[in-house]
JSON list of C-alpha atoms in Angstrom, two decimals:
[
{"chain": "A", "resi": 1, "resn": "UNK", "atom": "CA", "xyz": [120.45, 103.58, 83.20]},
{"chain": "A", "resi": 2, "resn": "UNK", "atom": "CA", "xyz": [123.41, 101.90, 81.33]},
{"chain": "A", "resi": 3, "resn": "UNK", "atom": "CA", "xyz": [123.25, 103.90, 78.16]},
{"chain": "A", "resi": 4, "resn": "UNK", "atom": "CA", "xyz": [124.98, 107.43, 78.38]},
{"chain": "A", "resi": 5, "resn": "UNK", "atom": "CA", "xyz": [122.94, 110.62, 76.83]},
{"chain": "A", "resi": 6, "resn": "UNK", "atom": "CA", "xyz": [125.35, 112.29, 75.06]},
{"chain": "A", "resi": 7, "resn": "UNK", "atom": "CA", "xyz": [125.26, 110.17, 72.00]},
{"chain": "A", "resi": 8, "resn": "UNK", "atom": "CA", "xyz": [121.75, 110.69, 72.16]},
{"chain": "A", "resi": 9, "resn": "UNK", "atom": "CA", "xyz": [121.77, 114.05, 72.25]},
{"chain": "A", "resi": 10, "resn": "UNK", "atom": "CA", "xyz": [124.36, 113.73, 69.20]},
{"chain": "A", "resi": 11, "resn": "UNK", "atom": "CA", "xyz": [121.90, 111.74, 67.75]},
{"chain": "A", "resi": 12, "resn": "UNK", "atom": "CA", "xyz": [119.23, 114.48, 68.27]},
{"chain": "A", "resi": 13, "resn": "UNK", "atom": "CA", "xyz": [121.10, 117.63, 67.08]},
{"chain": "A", "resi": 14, "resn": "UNK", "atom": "CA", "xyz": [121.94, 114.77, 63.66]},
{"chain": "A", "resi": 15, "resn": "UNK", "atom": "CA", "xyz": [118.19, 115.06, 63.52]},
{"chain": "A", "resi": 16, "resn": "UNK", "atom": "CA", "xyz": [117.58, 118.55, 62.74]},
{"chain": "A", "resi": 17, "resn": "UNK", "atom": "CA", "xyz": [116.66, 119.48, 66.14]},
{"chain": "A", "resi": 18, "resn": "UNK", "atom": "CA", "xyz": [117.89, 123.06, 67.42]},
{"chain": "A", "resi": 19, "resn": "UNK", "atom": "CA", "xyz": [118.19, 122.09, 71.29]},
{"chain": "A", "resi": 20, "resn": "UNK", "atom": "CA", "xyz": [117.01, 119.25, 73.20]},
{"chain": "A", "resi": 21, "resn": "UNK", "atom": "CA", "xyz": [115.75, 119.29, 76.80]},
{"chain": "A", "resi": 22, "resn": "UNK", "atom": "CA", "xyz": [117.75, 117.42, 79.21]},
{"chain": "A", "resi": 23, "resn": "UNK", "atom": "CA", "xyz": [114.74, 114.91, 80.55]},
{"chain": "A", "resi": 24, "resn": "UNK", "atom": "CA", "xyz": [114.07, 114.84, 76.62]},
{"chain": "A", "resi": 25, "resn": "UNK", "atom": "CA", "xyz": [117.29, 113.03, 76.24]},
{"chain": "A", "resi": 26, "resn": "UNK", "atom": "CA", "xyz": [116.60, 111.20, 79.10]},
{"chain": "A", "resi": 27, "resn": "UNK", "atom": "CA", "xyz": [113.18, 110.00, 78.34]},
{"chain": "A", "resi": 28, "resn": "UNK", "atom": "CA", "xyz": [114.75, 108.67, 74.97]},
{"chain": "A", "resi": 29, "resn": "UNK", "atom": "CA", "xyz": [117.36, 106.35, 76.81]},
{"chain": "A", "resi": 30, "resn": "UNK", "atom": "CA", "xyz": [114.53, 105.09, 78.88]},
{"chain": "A", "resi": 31, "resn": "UNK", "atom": "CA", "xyz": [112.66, 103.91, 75.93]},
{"chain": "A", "resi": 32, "resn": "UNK", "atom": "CA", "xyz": [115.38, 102.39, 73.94]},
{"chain": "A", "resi": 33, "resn": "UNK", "atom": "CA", "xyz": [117.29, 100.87, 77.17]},
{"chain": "A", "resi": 34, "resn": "UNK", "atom": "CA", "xyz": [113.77, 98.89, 77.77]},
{"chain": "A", "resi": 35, "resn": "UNK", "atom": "CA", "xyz": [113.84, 97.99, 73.99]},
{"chain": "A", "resi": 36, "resn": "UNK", "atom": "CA", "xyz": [117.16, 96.89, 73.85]},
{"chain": "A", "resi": 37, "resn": "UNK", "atom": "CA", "xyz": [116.62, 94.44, 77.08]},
{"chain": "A", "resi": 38, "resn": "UNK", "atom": "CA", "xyz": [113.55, 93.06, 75.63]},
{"chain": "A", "resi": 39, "resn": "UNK", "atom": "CA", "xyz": [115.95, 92.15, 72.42]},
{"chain": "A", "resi": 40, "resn": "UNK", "atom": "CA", "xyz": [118.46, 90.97, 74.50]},
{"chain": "A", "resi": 41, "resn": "UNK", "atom": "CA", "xyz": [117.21, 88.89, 76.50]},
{"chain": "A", "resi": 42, "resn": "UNK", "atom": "CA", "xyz": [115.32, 87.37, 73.34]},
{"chain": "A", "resi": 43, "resn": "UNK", "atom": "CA", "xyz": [119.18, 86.58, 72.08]},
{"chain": "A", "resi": 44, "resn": "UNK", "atom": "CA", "xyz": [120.22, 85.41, 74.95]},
{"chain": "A", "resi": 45, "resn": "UNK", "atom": "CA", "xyz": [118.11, 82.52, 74.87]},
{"chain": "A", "resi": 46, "resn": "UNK", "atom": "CA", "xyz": [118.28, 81.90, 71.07]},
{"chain": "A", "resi": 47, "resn": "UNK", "atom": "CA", "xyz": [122.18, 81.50, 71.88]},
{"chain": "A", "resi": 48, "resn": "UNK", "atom": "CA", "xyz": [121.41, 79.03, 74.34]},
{"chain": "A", "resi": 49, "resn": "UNK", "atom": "CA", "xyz": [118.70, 77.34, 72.31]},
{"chain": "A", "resi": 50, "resn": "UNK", "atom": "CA", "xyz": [121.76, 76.56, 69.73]},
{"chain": "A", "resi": 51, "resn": "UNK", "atom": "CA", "xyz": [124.12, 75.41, 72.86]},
{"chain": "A", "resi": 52, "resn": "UNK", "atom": "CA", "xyz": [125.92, 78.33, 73.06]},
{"chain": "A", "resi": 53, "resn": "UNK", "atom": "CA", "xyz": [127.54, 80.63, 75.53]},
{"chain": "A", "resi": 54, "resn": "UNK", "atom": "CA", "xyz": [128.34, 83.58, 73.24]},
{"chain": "A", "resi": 55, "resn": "UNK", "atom": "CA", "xyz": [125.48, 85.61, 71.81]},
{"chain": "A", "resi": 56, "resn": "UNK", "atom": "CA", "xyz": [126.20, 86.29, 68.14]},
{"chain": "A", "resi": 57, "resn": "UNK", "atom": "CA", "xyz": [125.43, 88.67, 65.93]},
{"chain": "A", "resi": 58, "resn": "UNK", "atom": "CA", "xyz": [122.73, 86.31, 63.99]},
{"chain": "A", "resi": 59, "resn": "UNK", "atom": "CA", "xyz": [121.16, 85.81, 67.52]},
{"chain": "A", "resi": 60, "resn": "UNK", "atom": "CA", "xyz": [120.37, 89.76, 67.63]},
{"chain": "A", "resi": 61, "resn": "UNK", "atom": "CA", "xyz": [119.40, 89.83, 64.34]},
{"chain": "A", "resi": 62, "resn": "UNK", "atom": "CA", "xyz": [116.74, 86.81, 64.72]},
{"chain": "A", "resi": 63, "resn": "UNK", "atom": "CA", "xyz": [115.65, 88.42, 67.88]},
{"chain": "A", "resi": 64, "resn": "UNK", "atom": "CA", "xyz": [115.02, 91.95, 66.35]},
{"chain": "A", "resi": 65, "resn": "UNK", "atom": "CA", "xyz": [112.67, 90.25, 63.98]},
{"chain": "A", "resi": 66, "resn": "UNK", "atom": "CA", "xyz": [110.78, 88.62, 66.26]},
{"chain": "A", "resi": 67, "resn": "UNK", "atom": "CA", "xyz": [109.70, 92.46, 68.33]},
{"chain": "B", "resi": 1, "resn": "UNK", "atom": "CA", "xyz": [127.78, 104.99, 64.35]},
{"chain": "B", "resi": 2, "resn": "UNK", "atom": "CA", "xyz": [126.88, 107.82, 67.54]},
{"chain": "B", "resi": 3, "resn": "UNK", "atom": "CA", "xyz": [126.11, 104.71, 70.17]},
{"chain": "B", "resi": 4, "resn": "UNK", "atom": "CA", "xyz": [128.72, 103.64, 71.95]},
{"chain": "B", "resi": 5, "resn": "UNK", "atom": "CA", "xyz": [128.84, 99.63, 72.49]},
{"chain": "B", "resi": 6, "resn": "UNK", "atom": "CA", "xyz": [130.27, 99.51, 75.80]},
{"chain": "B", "resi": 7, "resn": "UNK", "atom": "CA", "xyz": [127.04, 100.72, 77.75]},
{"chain": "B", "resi": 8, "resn": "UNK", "atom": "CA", "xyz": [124.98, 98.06, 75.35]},
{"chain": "B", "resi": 9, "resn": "UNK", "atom": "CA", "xyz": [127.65, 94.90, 75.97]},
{"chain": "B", "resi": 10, "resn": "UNK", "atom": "CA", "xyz": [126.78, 96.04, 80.10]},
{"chain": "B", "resi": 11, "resn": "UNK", "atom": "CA", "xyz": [123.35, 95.37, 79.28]},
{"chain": "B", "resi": 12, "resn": "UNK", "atom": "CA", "xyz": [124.11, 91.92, 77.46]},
{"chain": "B", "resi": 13, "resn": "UNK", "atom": "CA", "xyz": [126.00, 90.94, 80.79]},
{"chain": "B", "resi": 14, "resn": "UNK", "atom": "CA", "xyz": [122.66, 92.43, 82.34]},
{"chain": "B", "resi": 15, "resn": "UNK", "atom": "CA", "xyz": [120.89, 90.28, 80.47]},
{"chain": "B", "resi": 16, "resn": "UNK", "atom": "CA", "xyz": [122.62, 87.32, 81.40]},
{"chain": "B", "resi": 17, "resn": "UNK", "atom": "CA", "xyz": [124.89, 86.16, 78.57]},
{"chain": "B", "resi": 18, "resn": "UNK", "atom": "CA", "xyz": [127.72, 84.79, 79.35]},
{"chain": "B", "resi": 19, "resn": "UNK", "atom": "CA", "xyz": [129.50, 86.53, 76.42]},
{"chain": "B", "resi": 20, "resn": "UNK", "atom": "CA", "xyz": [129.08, 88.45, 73.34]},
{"chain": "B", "resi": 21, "resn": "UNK", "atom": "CA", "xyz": [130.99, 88.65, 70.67]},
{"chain": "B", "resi": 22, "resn": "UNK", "atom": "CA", "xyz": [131.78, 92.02, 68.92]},
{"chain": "B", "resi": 23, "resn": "UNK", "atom": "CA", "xyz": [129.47, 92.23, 65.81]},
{"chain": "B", "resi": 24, "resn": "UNK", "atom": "CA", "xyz": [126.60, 91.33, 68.02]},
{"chain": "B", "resi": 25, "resn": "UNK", "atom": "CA", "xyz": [127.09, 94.54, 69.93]},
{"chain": "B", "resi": 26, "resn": "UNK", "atom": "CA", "xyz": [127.83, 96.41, 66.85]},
{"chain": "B", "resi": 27, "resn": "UNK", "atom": "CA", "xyz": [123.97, 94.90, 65.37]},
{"chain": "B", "resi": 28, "resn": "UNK", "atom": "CA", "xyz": [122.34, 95.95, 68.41]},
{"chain": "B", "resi": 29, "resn": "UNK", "atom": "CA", "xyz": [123.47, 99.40, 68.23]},
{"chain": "B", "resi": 30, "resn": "UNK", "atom": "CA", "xyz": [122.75, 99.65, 64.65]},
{"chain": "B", "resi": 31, "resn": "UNK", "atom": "CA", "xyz": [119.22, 98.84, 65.24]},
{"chain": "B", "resi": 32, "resn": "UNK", "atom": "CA", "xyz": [119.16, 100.81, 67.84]},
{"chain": "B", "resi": 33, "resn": "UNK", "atom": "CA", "xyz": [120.55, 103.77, 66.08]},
{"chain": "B", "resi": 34, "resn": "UNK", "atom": "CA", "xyz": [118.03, 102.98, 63.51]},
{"chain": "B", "resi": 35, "resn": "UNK", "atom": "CA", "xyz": [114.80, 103.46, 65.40]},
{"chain": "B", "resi": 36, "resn": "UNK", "atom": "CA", "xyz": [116.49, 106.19, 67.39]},
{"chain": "B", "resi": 37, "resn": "UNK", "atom": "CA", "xyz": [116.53, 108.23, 64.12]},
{"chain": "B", "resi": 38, "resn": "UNK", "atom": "CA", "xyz": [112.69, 107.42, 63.48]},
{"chain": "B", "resi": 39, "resn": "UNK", "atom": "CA", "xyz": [111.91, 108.70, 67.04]},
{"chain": "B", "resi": 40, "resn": "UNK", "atom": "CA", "xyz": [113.96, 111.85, 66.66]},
{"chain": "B", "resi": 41, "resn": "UNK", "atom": "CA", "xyz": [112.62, 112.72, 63.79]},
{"chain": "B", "resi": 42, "resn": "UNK", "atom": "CA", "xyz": [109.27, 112.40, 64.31]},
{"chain": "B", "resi": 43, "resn": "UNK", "atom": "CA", "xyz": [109.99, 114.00, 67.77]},
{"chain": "B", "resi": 44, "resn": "UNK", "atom": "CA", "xyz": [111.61, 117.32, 66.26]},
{"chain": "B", "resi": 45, "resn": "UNK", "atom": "CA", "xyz": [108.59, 118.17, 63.93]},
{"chain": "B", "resi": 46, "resn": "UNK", "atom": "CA", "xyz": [106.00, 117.56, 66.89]},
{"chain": "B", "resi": 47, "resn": "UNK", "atom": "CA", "xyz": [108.63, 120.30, 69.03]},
{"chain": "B", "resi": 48, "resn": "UNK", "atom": "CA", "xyz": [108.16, 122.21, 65.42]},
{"chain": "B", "resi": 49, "resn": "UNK", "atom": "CA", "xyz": [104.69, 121.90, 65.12]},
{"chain": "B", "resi": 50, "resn": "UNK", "atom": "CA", "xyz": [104.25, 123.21, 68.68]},
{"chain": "B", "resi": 51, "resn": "UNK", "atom": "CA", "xyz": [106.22, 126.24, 67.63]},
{"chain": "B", "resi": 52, "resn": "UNK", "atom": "CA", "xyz": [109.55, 125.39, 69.47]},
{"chain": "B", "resi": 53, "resn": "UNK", "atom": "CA", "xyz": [113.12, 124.80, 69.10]},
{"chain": "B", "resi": 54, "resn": "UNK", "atom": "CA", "xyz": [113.73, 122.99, 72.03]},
{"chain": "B", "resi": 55, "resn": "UNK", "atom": "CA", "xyz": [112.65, 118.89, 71.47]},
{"chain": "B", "resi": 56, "resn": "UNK", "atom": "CA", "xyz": [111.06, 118.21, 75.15]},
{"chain": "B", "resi": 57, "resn": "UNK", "atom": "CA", "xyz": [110.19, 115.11, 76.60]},
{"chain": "B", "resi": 58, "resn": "UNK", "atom": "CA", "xyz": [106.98, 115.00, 75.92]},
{"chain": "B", "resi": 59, "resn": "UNK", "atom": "CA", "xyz": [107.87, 115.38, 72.11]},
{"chain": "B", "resi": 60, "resn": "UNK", "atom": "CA", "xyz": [109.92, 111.69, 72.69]},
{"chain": "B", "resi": 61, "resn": "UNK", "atom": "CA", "xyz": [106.84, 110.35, 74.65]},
{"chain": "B", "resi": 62, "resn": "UNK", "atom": "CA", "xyz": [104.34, 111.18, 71.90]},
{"chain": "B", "resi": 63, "resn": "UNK", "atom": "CA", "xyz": [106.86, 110.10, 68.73]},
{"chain": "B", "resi": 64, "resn": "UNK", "atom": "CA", "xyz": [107.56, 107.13, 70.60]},
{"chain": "B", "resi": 65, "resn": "UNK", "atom": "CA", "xyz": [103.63, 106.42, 71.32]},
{"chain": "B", "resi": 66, "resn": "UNK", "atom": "CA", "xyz": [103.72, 106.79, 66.77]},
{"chain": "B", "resi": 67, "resn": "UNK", "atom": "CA", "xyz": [105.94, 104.16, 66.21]}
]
């Protein structure tokens, strides 16, 4: 897994939430790593579609919308 | 913004793009962050509603399952 859990965690204690389980945390990385390659891989071709090599910020944005 | 970019610009390379320019990473991890704060949410008052102050995994799988 590429994303680290302590901004998750972070993100959890944000939340409201008193403690947070360690597989909790992970669980949560699972779900959005898988989320985030589905996205990404989305943009990836919509920067090639337009001929490029960079993926751009209007590339994620287009391929958040179509999830 | 909790989310560091450098795990999600790994997961562009990942992904295969070639490169990726800085607001791109910055979108994804403010979408990210986004739903990440929906699941969390909904996670901690399922933990609450079981009568615990601990968020466990299960709490993530069922939030996510609400989405």
């Amino acid at each position: 897994m590429e994303i680290t859990l302590q901004p998750l965690r972070r993100m959890l204690k944000n939340a409201g939430a008193k403690r947070v389980s360690d597989k909790a945390a992970e669980e949560l990385g699972l779900v959005l790593e898988e989320r985030s390659m589905k996205i990404l891989d989305e943009a990836r071709k919509l920067s090639e579609h337009g001929g490029r090599r960079t993926v751009m910020k209007r590339d994620i944005k287009q391929a958040v919308k179509h999830q």
